[in-house]
Coordinates of C-alpha atoms (C1' of nucleotides) in Angstrom, one line a residue:
Chain A
M1 CA 47.3 93.1 146.2
F2 CA 45.8 97.1 146.4
F3 CA 48.8 99.0 145.3
S4 CA 49.3 100.2 141.7
I5 CA 52.3 102.4 140.7
D6 CA 51.8 105.1 138.1
E7 CA 55.4 105.9 136.7
S8 CA 54.4 109.1 134.9
N9 CA 52.3 111.3 136.9
G10 CA 55.0 112.9 138.8
V11 CA 54.8 111.8 142.1
A12 CA 57.8 110.0 143.8
I13 CA 57.3 106.0 143.5
Y14 CA 58.2 106.0 147.2
E15 CA 55.1 108.7 148.2
Q16 CA 52.6 106.7 145.8
I17 CA 53.4 103.8 148.4
V18 CA 53.2 105.8 151.3
R19 CA 49.5 107.5 150.1
Q20 CA 48.3 104.2 148.6
V21 CA 49.3 102.5 152.6
T22 CA 47.7 105.6 154.2
F23 CA 44.4 105.2 151.7
A24 CA 44.2 101.1 152.7
I25 CA 44.2 101.8 156.3
A26 CA 41.5 104.3 155.9
D27 CA 39.4 102.0 153.4
E28 CA 40.1 99.0 156.0
T29 CA 41.6 97.2 153.2
L30 CA 44.3 97.1 155.8
K31 CA 43.2 97.0 159.2
V32 CA 44.9 98.0 162.6
G33 CA 47.4 95.2 164.1
Q34 CA 47.4 93.7 160.6
M35 CA 50.8 93.5 158.8
L36 CA 52.1 94.9 155.8
P37 CA 53.3 93.0 153.0
S38 CA 57.1 92.5 153.3
V39 CA 59.4 94.8 151.3
R40 CA 60.8 92.1 149.2
A41 CA 57.4 90.7 148.4
L42 CA 55.9 94.3 147.3
S43 CA 58.8 95.6 145.5
I44 CA 58.6 92.3 143.7
E45 CA 54.8 92.5 142.6
L46 CA 55.2 96.7 142.0
A47 CA 58.8 95.2 139.8
I48 CA 60.2 98.1 141.7
N49 CA 63.6 98.2 143.5
P50 CA 63.1 97.1 147.5
N51 CA 64.9 100.4 148.6
T52 CA 62.0 102.1 147.1
V53 CA 59.8 100.7 149.4
A54 CA 62.0 100.6 152.4
R55 CA 62.3 104.2 152.0
A56 CA 58.2 104.3 152.1
Y57 CA 58.5 102.0 155.2
Q58 CA 60.4 104.5 156.9
D59 CA 58.4 107.6 156.4
L60 CA 55.1 105.4 157.5
L61 CA 57.0 104.6 160.9
A62 CA 58.7 107.8 161.3
D63 CA 54.8 109.3 161.0
G64 CA 53.8 106.4 163.6
I65 CA 51.3 105.1 161.5
V66 CA 53.2 101.3 161.7
E67 CA 55.5 99.9 164.0
T68 CA 58.2 97.3 163.7
L69 CA 57.3 93.8 165.3
R70 CA 61.2 92.9 165.9
G71 CA 61.8 90.2 163.1
R72 CA 58.6 89.9 161.8
G73 CA 57.6 92.9 160.2
L74 CA 55.5 95.9 160.0
V75 CA 51.8 96.2 161.7
V76 CA 49.4 99.3 161.3
C77 CA 49.4 100.8 164.8
S78 CA 45.9 101.1 166.9
G79 CA 44.9 104.8 166.4
S80 CA 45.9 104.6 162.7
L81 CA 42.3 104.4 161.1
K82 CA 41.5 107.8 162.0
R83 CA 44.6 109.7 161.2
C84 CA 44.5 108.3 158.0
R85 CA 41.1 108.7 156.9
D86 CA 41.8 112.7 158.0
Q87 CA 45.2 112.6 156.2
R88 CA 43.8 110.8 152.6
R89 CA 41.1 113.8 152.7
S90 CA 43.9 116.3 153.4
M91 CA 46.3 114.4 151.1
I92 CA 43.8 114.2 148.1
A93 CA 42.1 117.7 148.7
E94 CA 45.6 119.2 148.7
R95 CA 46.3 117.3 145.3
L96 CA 43.4 118.3 144.0
K97 CA 43.5 121.8 145.1
S98 CA 46.5 122.4 143.7
A99 CA 45.6 121.2 140.2
L100 CA 42.3 123.2 140.5
T101 CA 44.4 126.4 141.3
E102 CA 46.4 125.7 138.4
A103 CA 43.7 125.1 136.0
L104 CA 41.9 128.6 137.4
H105 CA 45.0 130.6 137.2
G106 CA 45.5 129.2 133.6
G107 CA 42.2 130.6 132.3
L108 CA 39.8 128.4 132.7
E109 CA 36.3 129.3 133.6
A110 CA 35.3 127.4 136.8
D111 CA 32.1 125.2 135.2
D112 CA 34.6 124.5 132.2
I113 CA 36.8 122.6 134.7
R114 CA 33.9 120.8 136.7
E115 CA 32.9 119.5 133.3
I116 CA 36.4 118.2 133.0
V117 CA 36.2 116.8 136.5
D118 CA 32.5 115.2 135.8
K119 CA 33.7 113.6 132.5
Q120 CA 36.4 112.1 134.2
L121 CA 35.0 110.9 137.0
N122 CA 32.3 109.3 135.1
K123 CA 35.0 107.4 133.3
L124 CA 37.0 106.8 135.7
D125 CA 34.3 105.9 138.5
G126 CA 33.1 103.1 135.9
S127 CA 36.3 101.1 135.7
V128 CA 37.3 101.6 139.4
A129 CA 33.4 100.7 140.4
R130 CA 33.8 97.1 138.3
I131 CA 37.0 96.4 140.6
S132 CA 36.5 97.4 144.1
D133 CA 32.5 97.6 144.8
A134 CA 28.9 97.8 143.8
G135 CA 27.0 99.7 145.9
N136 CA 28.1 103.0 145.5
L137 CA 25.9 104.8 147.6
S138 CA 27.5 104.3 151.5
N139 CA 29.7 105.0 153.9
P140 CA 29.3 108.4 155.0
S141 CA 30.2 107.6 158.1
E142 CA 33.7 107.6 156.5
V143 CA 33.7 111.3 155.7
K144 CA 35.2 113.5 158.4
Chain B
M1 CA 53.8 139.6 135.7
F2 CA 51.6 136.3 135.6
F3 CA 53.6 133.9 136.9
S4 CA 54.0 132.6 140.2
I5 CA 56.2 129.7 141.3
D6 CA 55.0 126.7 143.5
E7 CA 58.1 125.2 145.2
S8 CA 56.3 122.1 147.5
N9 CA 53.9 121.0 144.5
G10 CA 56.3 118.3 143.2
V11 CA 56.3 120.1 139.7
A12 CA 59.7 120.9 138.5
I13 CA 59.8 124.6 138.2
Y14 CA 60.9 124.8 134.7
E15 CA 58.2 122.8 134.1
Q16 CA 55.9 125.3 135.9
I17 CA 56.9 127.9 134.0
V18 CA 56.6 126.0 130.5
R19 CA 53.0 125.4 131.6
Q20 CA 52.4 129.1 133.0
V21 CA 53.9 130.3 129.4
T22 CA 51.6 128.2 127.8
F23 CA 48.5 128.8 129.6
A24 CA 49.5 132.7 129.4
I25 CA 49.6 132.1 125.7
A26 CA 46.0 130.3 125.7
D27 CA 44.4 133.0 127.9
E28 CA 45.9 135.9 125.4
T29 CA 47.5 137.1 128.4
L30 CA 50.6 136.6 126.3
K31 CA 49.7 137.5 122.2
V32 CA 51.2 136.1 119.1
G33 CA 54.1 138.4 118.0
Q34 CA 54.7 139.6 121.5
M35 CA 57.9 139.2 123.6
L36 CA 58.4 136.9 126.8
P37 CA 60.3 138.4 129.7
S38 CA 63.8 138.0 129.4
V39 CA 65.6 135.3 130.9
R40 CA 66.9 137.7 133.3
A41 CA 64.4 139.6 134.3
L42 CA 61.9 136.1 135.1
S43 CA 64.6 134.7 136.8
I44 CA 65.1 137.9 139.3
E45 CA 61.0 138.2 139.6
L46 CA 60.5 134.5 140.5
A47 CA 63.7 134.2 142.5
I48 CA 65.4 131.3 140.6
N49 CA 68.3 130.8 138.7
P50 CA 68.2 132.3 134.8
N51 CA 69.6 128.4 133.8
T52 CA 66.0 127.4 135.0
V53 CA 64.5 129.9 133.4
A54 CA 66.8 129.1 130.3
R55 CA 65.7 125.4 130.7
A56 CA 61.8 126.4 130.6
Y57 CA 62.4 128.9 127.3
Q58 CA 64.2 125.8 125.6
D59 CA 61.5 123.5 126.1
L60 CA 59.3 125.9 124.2
L61 CA 61.3 126.9 121.4
A62 CA 61.6 122.7 120.5
D63 CA 58.3 122.7 121.1
G64 CA 57.6 125.3 118.5
I65 CA 55.8 127.8 120.6
V66 CA 58.0 130.3 120.8
E67 CA 60.8 131.5 118.4
T68 CA 64.4 133.8 118.8
L69 CA 64.7 137.1 117.7
R70 CA 68.4 137.1 117.9
G71 CA 70.1 139.2 120.3
R72 CA 66.7 140.4 121.4
G73 CA 64.8 137.9 123.0
L74 CA 62.0 135.2 122.3
V75 CA 58.6 135.6 120.6
V76 CA 55.4 134.1 120.6
C77 CA 55.0 132.1 117.3
S78 CA 51.7 132.7 115.1
G79 CA 49.6 129.7 115.4
S80 CA 50.5 129.4 118.9
L81 CA 47.0 130.4 120.0
K82 CA 45.3 127.1 119.1
R83 CA 47.9 125.0 119.9
C84 CA 48.5 126.3 123.5
R85 CA 44.6 126.0 123.8
D86 CA 44.6 122.5 123.2
Q87 CA 47.7 122.1 125.3
R88 CA 46.2 123.8 128.3
R89 CA 43.1 121.5 128.1
S90 CA 44.8 118.4 128.0
M91 CA 47.7 119.5 130.5
I92 CA 45.1 120.3 133.0
A93 CA 42.8 117.2 132.1
E94 CA 45.9 115.1 132.8
R95 CA 47.0 116.3 135.9
L96 CA 43.2 116.0 137.2
K97 CA 42.4 112.7 135.9
S98 CA 45.6 111.7 137.8
A99 CA 44.4 113.7 141.0
L100 CA 41.3 111.6 140.5
T101 CA 42.0 108.7 139.9
E102 CA 44.0 108.2 143.1
A103 CA 41.1 109.9 145.1
L104 CA 38.8 106.7 143.7
H105 CA 41.6 104.2 144.5
G106 CA 41.6 105.5 147.5
G107 CA 38.4 104.7 148.6
L108 CA 36.5 108.2 148.1
E109 CA 32.9 108.5 146.5
A110 CA 32.7 110.1 143.4
D111 CA 29.9 112.2 145.2
D112 CA 32.1 112.8 148.2
I113 CA 35.1 113.8 145.4
R114 CA 32.7 115.9 143.5
E115 CA 32.1 118.2 146.9
I116 CA 35.9 118.3 147.7
V117 CA 36.3 120.0 144.1
D118 CA 33.1 122.4 144.1
K119 CA 34.3 123.7 148.1
Q120 CA 38.1 124.2 146.3
L121 CA 36.5 125.6 143.1
N122 CA 34.4 128.3 144.6
K123 CA 37.0 129.2 147.4
L124 CA 39.6 129.6 144.9
D125 CA 37.4 130.7 142.4
G126 CA 36.4 133.7 144.2
S127 CA 39.8 134.6 144.5
V128 CA 40.7 134.7 141.2
A129 CA 37.8 136.4 140.3
R130 CA 38.5 139.6 141.2
I131 CA 40.7 139.8 138.6
S132 CA 39.7 138.2 135.6
D133 CA 35.7 138.5 135.8
A134 CA 32.7 139.3 137.7
G135 CA 29.3 137.5 137.0
N136 CA 30.4 134.6 139.0
L137 CA 28.2 132.4 140.9
S138 CA 30.9 131.7 143.8
N139 CA 30.5 132.8 147.1
P140 CA 32.9 136.0 147.5
S141 CA 32.7 135.9 151.5
E142 CA 34.0 132.4 151.3
V143 CA 37.3 134.0 149.7
K144 CA 40.2 133.3 152.1
Chain C
M1 CA 83.8 104.1 122.5
F2 CA 82.7 105.6 119.4
F3 CA 82.2 109.1 119.9
S4 CA 84.9 112.4 119.0
I5 CA 84.6 116.0 119.6
D6 CA 86.0 118.5 117.7
E7 CA 85.9 121.7 119.7
S8 CA 87.1 123.6 117.0
N9 CA 84.2 123.1 114.0
G10 CA 81.4 125.5 115.3
V11 CA 78.8 122.7 116.3
A12 CA 78.2 123.1 119.8
I13 CA 79.1 119.7 121.7
Y14 CA 75.7 119.2 122.8
E15 CA 74.8 118.7 119.1
Q16 CA 78.0 116.6 118.4
I17 CA 76.9 114.5 120.5
V18 CA 73.5 113.8 119.2
R19 CA 74.6 114.0 116.1
Q20 CA 76.7 111.1 116.7
V21 CA 74.6 108.9 119.0
T22 CA 72.1 109.4 115.8
F23 CA 74.5 108.3 113.8
A24 CA 75.3 105.2 116.1
I25 CA 72.0 104.1 115.9
A26 CA 71.8 104.8 112.2
D27 CA 74.8 102.8 112.0
E28 CA 73.7 99.8 114.5
T29 CA 77.0 100.6 116.1
L30 CA 74.0 101.6 118.8
K31 CA 71.2 98.7 118.6
V32 CA 67.6 99.5 119.8
G33 CA 67.1 98.3 123.3
Q34 CA 70.7 98.9 123.8
M35 CA 71.8 101.4 126.4
L36 CA 73.8 104.7 126.0
P37 CA 77.0 105.1 127.8
S38 CA 76.1 106.7 131.1
V39 CA 76.5 110.8 131.6
R40 CA 79.2 110.3 133.5
A41 CA 80.9 107.7 131.7
L42 CA 80.7 109.7 128.6
S43 CA 81.6 113.1 130.4
I44 CA 84.9 111.4 131.5
E45 CA 85.7 109.7 128.3
L46 CA 85.5 112.9 126.1
A47 CA 86.7 114.8 128.8
I48 CA 83.4 117.6 129.0
N49 CA 81.0 118.5 131.8
P50 CA 78.4 115.6 132.8
N51 CA 75.7 118.7 132.3
T52 CA 76.6 119.1 129.0
V53 CA 76.3 115.1 127.8
A54 CA 73.0 115.2 129.4
R55 CA 71.4 118.5 127.8
A56 CA 72.6 116.0 124.5
Y57 CA 70.4 113.1 126.0
Q58 CA 67.5 115.5 126.8
D59 CA 67.6 116.2 123.2
L60 CA 67.3 112.9 122.1
L61 CA 64.6 112.1 125.1
A62 CA 62.4 114.8 124.0
D63 CA 63.0 113.9 120.2
G64 CA 61.7 109.9 121.6
I65 CA 65.1 108.7 120.2
V66 CA 65.8 107.1 123.5
E67 CA 63.5 106.4 126.8
T68 CA 64.7 106.5 130.7
L69 CA 64.8 103.1 132.4
R70 CA 64.3 104.9 136.4
G71 CA 67.6 104.4 137.7
R72 CA 69.2 102.3 135.2
G73 CA 70.2 104.6 132.1
L74 CA 68.8 105.6 128.7
V75 CA 67.7 102.9 126.0
V76 CA 67.4 103.2 122.4
C77 CA 63.9 103.5 121.4
S78 CA 62.4 100.5 118.9
G79 CA 61.7 102.4 115.8
S80 CA 64.7 104.5 116.1
L81 CA 67.0 102.7 113.7
K82 CA 64.3 104.0 110.6
R83 CA 64.2 107.3 112.2
C84 CA 68.2 107.9 113.0
R85 CA 68.6 106.3 109.1
D86 CA 66.5 109.2 107.5
Q87 CA 67.9 112.0 110.1
R88 CA 71.6 110.8 109.3
R89 CA 70.9 111.8 106.0
S90 CA 69.1 115.1 106.2
M91 CA 71.5 116.3 108.8
I92 CA 74.7 115.1 106.8
A93 CA 72.5 116.3 103.4
E94 CA 72.0 119.3 105.0
R95 CA 75.8 120.4 106.5
L96 CA 77.1 119.7 102.7
K97 CA 74.4 121.7 101.1
S98 CA 75.5 124.4 103.5
A99 CA 78.9 124.1 102.5
L100 CA 78.6 123.9 98.7
T101 CA 76.6 126.3 98.7
E102 CA 79.1 128.9 100.1
A103 CA 81.6 127.4 97.8
L104 CA 79.8 128.4 94.9
H105 CA 78.5 131.6 96.1
G106 CA 82.0 132.1 96.6
G107 CA 83.3 131.4 93.2
L108 CA 84.3 128.4 92.8
E109 CA 83.7 125.8 89.8
A110 CA 81.5 122.7 90.8
D111 CA 84.2 120.8 88.8
D112 CA 86.7 122.2 91.4
I113 CA 84.4 121.6 94.1
R114 CA 83.7 118.2 92.9
E115 CA 87.8 117.5 92.8
I116 CA 88.2 119.1 96.3
V117 CA 85.4 116.9 97.7
D118 CA 87.4 113.4 95.9
K119 CA 90.5 114.6 97.4
Q120 CA 88.8 114.5 100.8
L121 CA 86.8 111.9 100.4
N122 CA 89.8 109.8 99.5
K123 CA 91.9 110.9 101.9
L124 CA 89.3 110.4 104.8
D125 CA 88.0 107.0 103.3
G126 CA 91.0 105.5 103.8
S127 CA 91.5 106.3 107.3
V128 CA 88.0 105.3 108.0
A129 CA 88.2 102.5 106.2
R130 CA 90.9 100.3 107.8
I131 CA 87.6 100.2 110.4
S132 CA 84.5 99.8 108.6
D133 CA 85.2 98.2 105.8
A134 CA 87.5 96.8 103.0
G135 CA 86.5 96.4 99.3
N136 CA 86.9 100.0 98.2
L137 CA 88.3 102.1 95.5
S138 CA 90.2 104.7 97.6
N139 CA 93.6 104.7 97.5
P140 CA 95.2 103.6 100.7
S141 CA 98.6 105.2 100.0
E142 CA 96.9 108.4 100.5
V143 CA 96.3 107.6 104.3
K144 CA 97.6 110.5 106.3
Chain D
M1 CA 75.5 143.7 96.8
F2 CA 77.0 140.3 97.1
F3 CA 76.5 139.1 100.5
S4 CA 74.1 137.0 101.8
I5 CA 73.4 136.0 105.4
D6 CA 72.2 132.4 106.2
E7 CA 71.1 132.9 109.8
S8 CA 70.3 128.9 110.3
N9 CA 73.9 127.4 109.1
G10 CA 75.1 127.6 112.8
V11 CA 78.2 129.8 111.3
A12 CA 78.0 133.0 113.0
I13 CA 77.1 136.1 111.1
Y14 CA 80.4 138.5 111.4
E15 CA 82.5 135.0 110.3
Q16 CA 80.2 134.7 107.4
I17 CA 81.0 138.5 106.5
V18 CA 84.8 137.8 106.7
R19 CA 84.4 135.0 104.1
Q20 CA 82.2 136.6 101.8
V21 CA 84.5 139.4 101.8
T22 CA 87.3 137.4 101.2
F23 CA 85.5 135.1 98.8
A24 CA 84.7 138.3 97.0
I25 CA 88.2 139.7 96.7
A26 CA 89.1 135.9 95.1
D27 CA 86.9 136.5 92.9
E28 CA 87.9 140.2 91.8
T29 CA 83.6 141.2 92.5
L30 CA 86.1 143.3 95.1
K31 CA 89.2 144.6 93.7
V32 CA 92.4 145.4 95.5
G33 CA 92.3 149.5 96.0
Q34 CA 88.4 149.3 96.2
M35 CA 86.5 150.3 99.1
L36 CA 84.5 148.2 101.2
P37 CA 80.9 149.0 101.7
S38 CA 80.1 150.9 104.8
V39 CA 79.3 149.6 108.1
R40 CA 76.0 150.9 108.1
A41 CA 75.6 150.4 104.3
L42 CA 75.9 147.0 104.9
S43 CA 74.1 146.8 108.3
I44 CA 71.1 148.4 106.4
E45 CA 71.3 145.9 103.1
L46 CA 71.6 142.7 105.6
A47 CA 69.5 143.8 108.2
I48 CA 72.0 143.4 110.6
N49 CA 73.5 145.1 113.4
P50 CA 75.9 147.6 112.5
N51 CA 78.2 146.0 115.9
T52 CA 78.3 142.6 113.8
V53 CA 79.5 144.4 110.8
A54 CA 82.1 146.2 112.6
R55 CA 83.1 143.1 114.0
A56 CA 83.7 141.8 111.0
Y57 CA 85.5 144.4 109.2
Q58 CA 87.7 144.6 112.6
D59 CA 88.8 141.1 111.9
L60 CA 89.6 141.7 108.0
L61 CA 92.1 144.9 109.3
A62 CA 93.8 142.5 111.8
D63 CA 94.1 140.0 108.8
G64 CA 95.8 142.9 106.9
I65 CA 93.2 142.1 103.9
V66 CA 92.0 145.2 104.2
E67 CA 93.4 148.9 105.7
T68 CA 91.9 152.0 106.9
L69 CA 91.7 155.1 104.7
R70 CA 91.1 158.0 107.4
G71 CA 87.8 158.9 107.5
R72 CA 87.2 157.3 104.3
G73 CA 86.5 153.7 105.0
L74 CA 88.3 150.6 104.5
V75 CA 90.0 149.2 101.2
V76 CA 91.4 146.3 99.6
C77 CA 95.3 146.0 100.4
S78 CA 97.5 145.3 97.4
G79 CA 98.4 141.6 97.7
S80 CA 95.2 140.5 99.0
L81 CA 94.2 139.0 96.0
K82 CA 96.3 135.9 95.7
R83 CA 96.1 136.0 99.6
C84 CA 92.3 135.6 99.6
R85 CA 92.4 132.7 96.7
D86 CA 94.7 130.8 98.9
Q87 CA 92.3 131.5 102.2
R88 CA 89.2 130.8 99.7
R89 CA 90.2 127.2 98.3
S90 CA 91.4 126.6 102.5
M91 CA 88.5 127.8 104.6
I92 CA 86.4 125.6 101.3
A93 CA 88.1 122.8 101.9
E94 CA 88.0 122.9 105.7
R95 CA 84.6 123.5 106.1
L96 CA 84.1 120.4 103.4
K97 CA 86.6 118.0 105.4
S98 CA 84.9 118.8 108.3
A99 CA 81.0 118.1 106.9
L100 CA 82.8 114.9 104.8
T101 CA 84.4 113.9 108.0
E102 CA 81.1 113.0 109.9
A103 CA 79.4 112.1 107.1
L104 CA 81.9 109.0 107.1
H105 CA 82.4 108.7 110.5
G106 CA 78.4 108.8 110.6
G107 CA 78.8 105.3 108.8
L108 CA 77.7 106.7 105.5
E109 CA 79.8 105.1 102.4
A110 CA 81.8 107.5 100.1
D111 CA 80.0 106.8 96.8
D112 CA 76.8 107.9 98.8
I113 CA 78.3 111.0 99.8
R114 CA 79.6 111.6 96.4
E115 CA 76.0 111.1 95.2
I116 CA 74.4 113.5 97.9
V117 CA 77.4 116.0 96.8
D118 CA 76.6 115.7 93.0
K119 CA 73.1 116.4 93.5
Q120 CA 73.3 119.4 95.6
L121 CA 75.7 120.5 93.2
N122 CA 73.5 120.1 90.2
K123 CA 70.7 121.6 92.2
L124 CA 72.4 124.7 93.5
D125 CA 74.8 125.4 90.4
G126 CA 71.7 125.9 88.2
S127 CA 70.4 128.4 90.5
V128 CA 73.7 130.2 91.1
A129 CA 74.3 130.3 87.6
R130 CA 71.3 132.2 86.6
I131 CA 72.5 134.8 88.5
S132 CA 76.2 134.9 88.4
D133 CA 77.7 133.4 85.2
A134 CA 76.7 131.8 81.9
G135 CA 80.1 130.0 80.5
N136 CA 80.7 127.7 83.1
L137 CA 83.9 125.9 82.1
S138 CA 86.2 128.5 82.7
N139 CA 89.0 130.5 84.9
P140 CA 91.2 127.9 85.4
S141 CA 93.8 130.4 85.8
E142 CA 92.1 131.0 89.2
V143 CA 92.5 127.4 90.6
K144 CA 95.6 127.9 93.2
Chain E
dG1 C1' 70.6 144.8 126.7
dT2 C1' 69.4 139.2 124.3
dG3 C1' 69.8 134.4 124.7
dG4 C1' 73.0 130.1 124.1
dT5 C1' 76.6 127.2 125.7
dC6 C1' 79.8 125.5 128.9
dT7 C1' 82.1 124.3 133.7
dA8 C1' 81.5 123.3 138.1
dG9 C1' 78.9 121.1 141.7
dA10 C1' 75.1 120.1 144.9
dC11 C1' 70.9 117.2 145.9
dC12 C1' 67.4 113.7 144.9
dA13 C1' 64.6 109.7 143.3
dC14 C1' 65.6 105.4 142.0
dA15 C1' 68.6 100.1 141.2
Chain F
dG1 C1' 75.8 103.2 140.2
dT2 C1' 72.0 106.1 137.0
dG3 C1' 69.1 110.2 135.3
dG4 C1' 67.0 114.9 136.8
dT5 C1' 67.0 119.2 138.9
dC6 C1' 68.6 123.7 140.4
dT7 C1' 72.1 126.9 141.5
dA8 C1' 76.0 130.0 140.4
dG9 C1' 78.7 131.9 137.1
dA10 C1' 81.7 132.5 132.9
dC11 C1' 81.7 133.7 127.9
dC12 C1' 80.1 134.4 123.6
dA13 C1' 77.1 136.7 119.3
dC14 C1' 74.4 139.9 118.3
dA15 C1' 71.3 144.4 119.0

DNA sequence: GTGGTCTAGACCACA
DNA sequence: GTGGTCTAGACCACA
C-alpha cells in the first residue's frame, strides 16, 4: 500500500491519512470509482487503531472526496481527481510556507534556506525515485 | 517584541515559544546575559496563559539554554549562542525535511517543489526583508 | 503501589515522584519495558492533582528514562536500569552530603553525626527490612 | 561571619539563615546577650535581598530565640543556648532521617548508605576542620 | 515585581 | 481507557 505514518512529525495520524489519500487520488494511484482499503485492513497495515482510520475516513466523507457504498465500503467520488490535485498543491504549499516563514523569521537567509531545501530534496528524491518511478521529467499537465 | 504565535500550524504554543527564543538567541536579538521577557509580560503580549509560557521556559531551563536569577527572571546562559545556532539549523532542517518528504511521496516532482519553495521564499522574504536586510534579490512588488 | 509522598520535607511533589520512579527502576521494582502507573491512577492513589504527576512524567520523558506508547501510557526505556542506578546513587549522595555539611558546619562532631545516622538507620532499616530483606544486623526490637 | 548560603540544596534561604543562627547559638559562636548582625549587613555579606534576612529574623523572634532591643537590633535571649542545642540536634536529625528514609526506600542497603555517609563525612570533615577547629575529640558536654 | 509549584478542569488524539 | 496541551487562578520564596 501507499501509506506511511511518521509518528514524530507533529501531524496527527488521522490527518496524515487524510492527506495521503488525497495525494493518492491526485496521483491516480487511487482512481475515481476505486475503493479505499477497509478500515480494518488499513489499521492492520499501519499498525494503528481502527478508530484512527475511521476518523480519517469520516473527514474524507465529510469533504465529499469519497462516498459510502452501503455495506461495501468507500469509493473515490467522481470529480475528486481535480479537487485532490488542487488540495494537494495547497496542502503542501501551506505546510512549506509555514516552515519557510519560521525559517526566515528565525533569521536564516533565503539563500541559506534554499541550500537546505536543495540538499534535502536531492537526498530524498533519490530514495523516493528508486521506489515510485524512473523517468522523472514528466507530468507537467498535473501542475495546477 | 519578537515572538508571534500561529495557533493553526499544529505546533504546540509552548513549542513555538521554545523555538522562537532559540532563534532569537541564534540571531543575537537576544544576547548572552540578557534577560528573557517575564512570564507575565510575554503571556500578556501573546494573549496566552502564563502557564504556557512557563512551560516553554521550563524546557529552555532543562536544556541549559537559560538559567534563573532568583526573584529576577531568566537570563541567556553563556555558550547558548553556538548551541542555539546549531539547534536552529537542525530544527528548521527537520521541519523542512518532513514537509518535503510528504511533497515527494505525494507525487510532486522535485522541480515543482523547488518552484513552490522559491515562490514562497520570494514573497515572504520581501516582507521580512523590510526589517532585517536590504541588498536582496527578492521582488518587493510581490510583497503581500 | 510503591510511591509515598511526604508533603513536609521541602522536596517538590513532582520531584519526589521523579526520584521514586528512578529508584523503583534502579530497584527493578519497575522493570525495563514495564508500564508506569497511569497519570490518573497515580494521582488518585497519592491524592494529588493529575497535572503534578504529569509534570513528573514529563521530566522522566525529557530525561529519556521512559517513553510514550501513544494512547497506552509510558514504558521504562531499555538502558534505564543502569542510568537509574547511577542516578539513584548520586541523588542520594547529593542529598546526604548537603545534610551532613550542614551538620558539620552547625558544630556537631563527625562521630556524633555517625551516631545519629546509625540510630536512624537501625530504626528505619528494621521497618523497611520486613519487606525487602532478611539477614540483617539491625535490631528488630527497635522497630517503631 | 559564620553563615553560608547554598542556593541549590532545596532549603529556602530564609530557612537556612534561621538554622544557621540557631546553630551558631548552640555552638556559642553567638552568645546569649550578643547581637545578631544587622539585616542590612547580613544581606550585603550574603548578597541576598534584605527582605529575606528580615523574614528569617522574624521567625527567630516569633520563636523567642532572639528579642528586639528598641532601635538597636536583635539580641540572643537568655535560655536560648539550651533550646538551640536541642533544636540543632532535632533539626539535623530530622533532615538526616528524611534523607536516610528515602535512601532505604529507594533500595540501598544500610551498609551501602553507611559507606556513602562515611565517605562524605571524611571528605567534608577535613575541609571543615581546617577552618573551624583542630583537636576534634572533645566537647562531649555539648551533646544532649 | 520575578519564577516555581500546585490545584482544578477542559478538550484533543489515540487505543 | 491513555497521555498532551491549555486555561484559570492560588500561594510561595525571593528581589
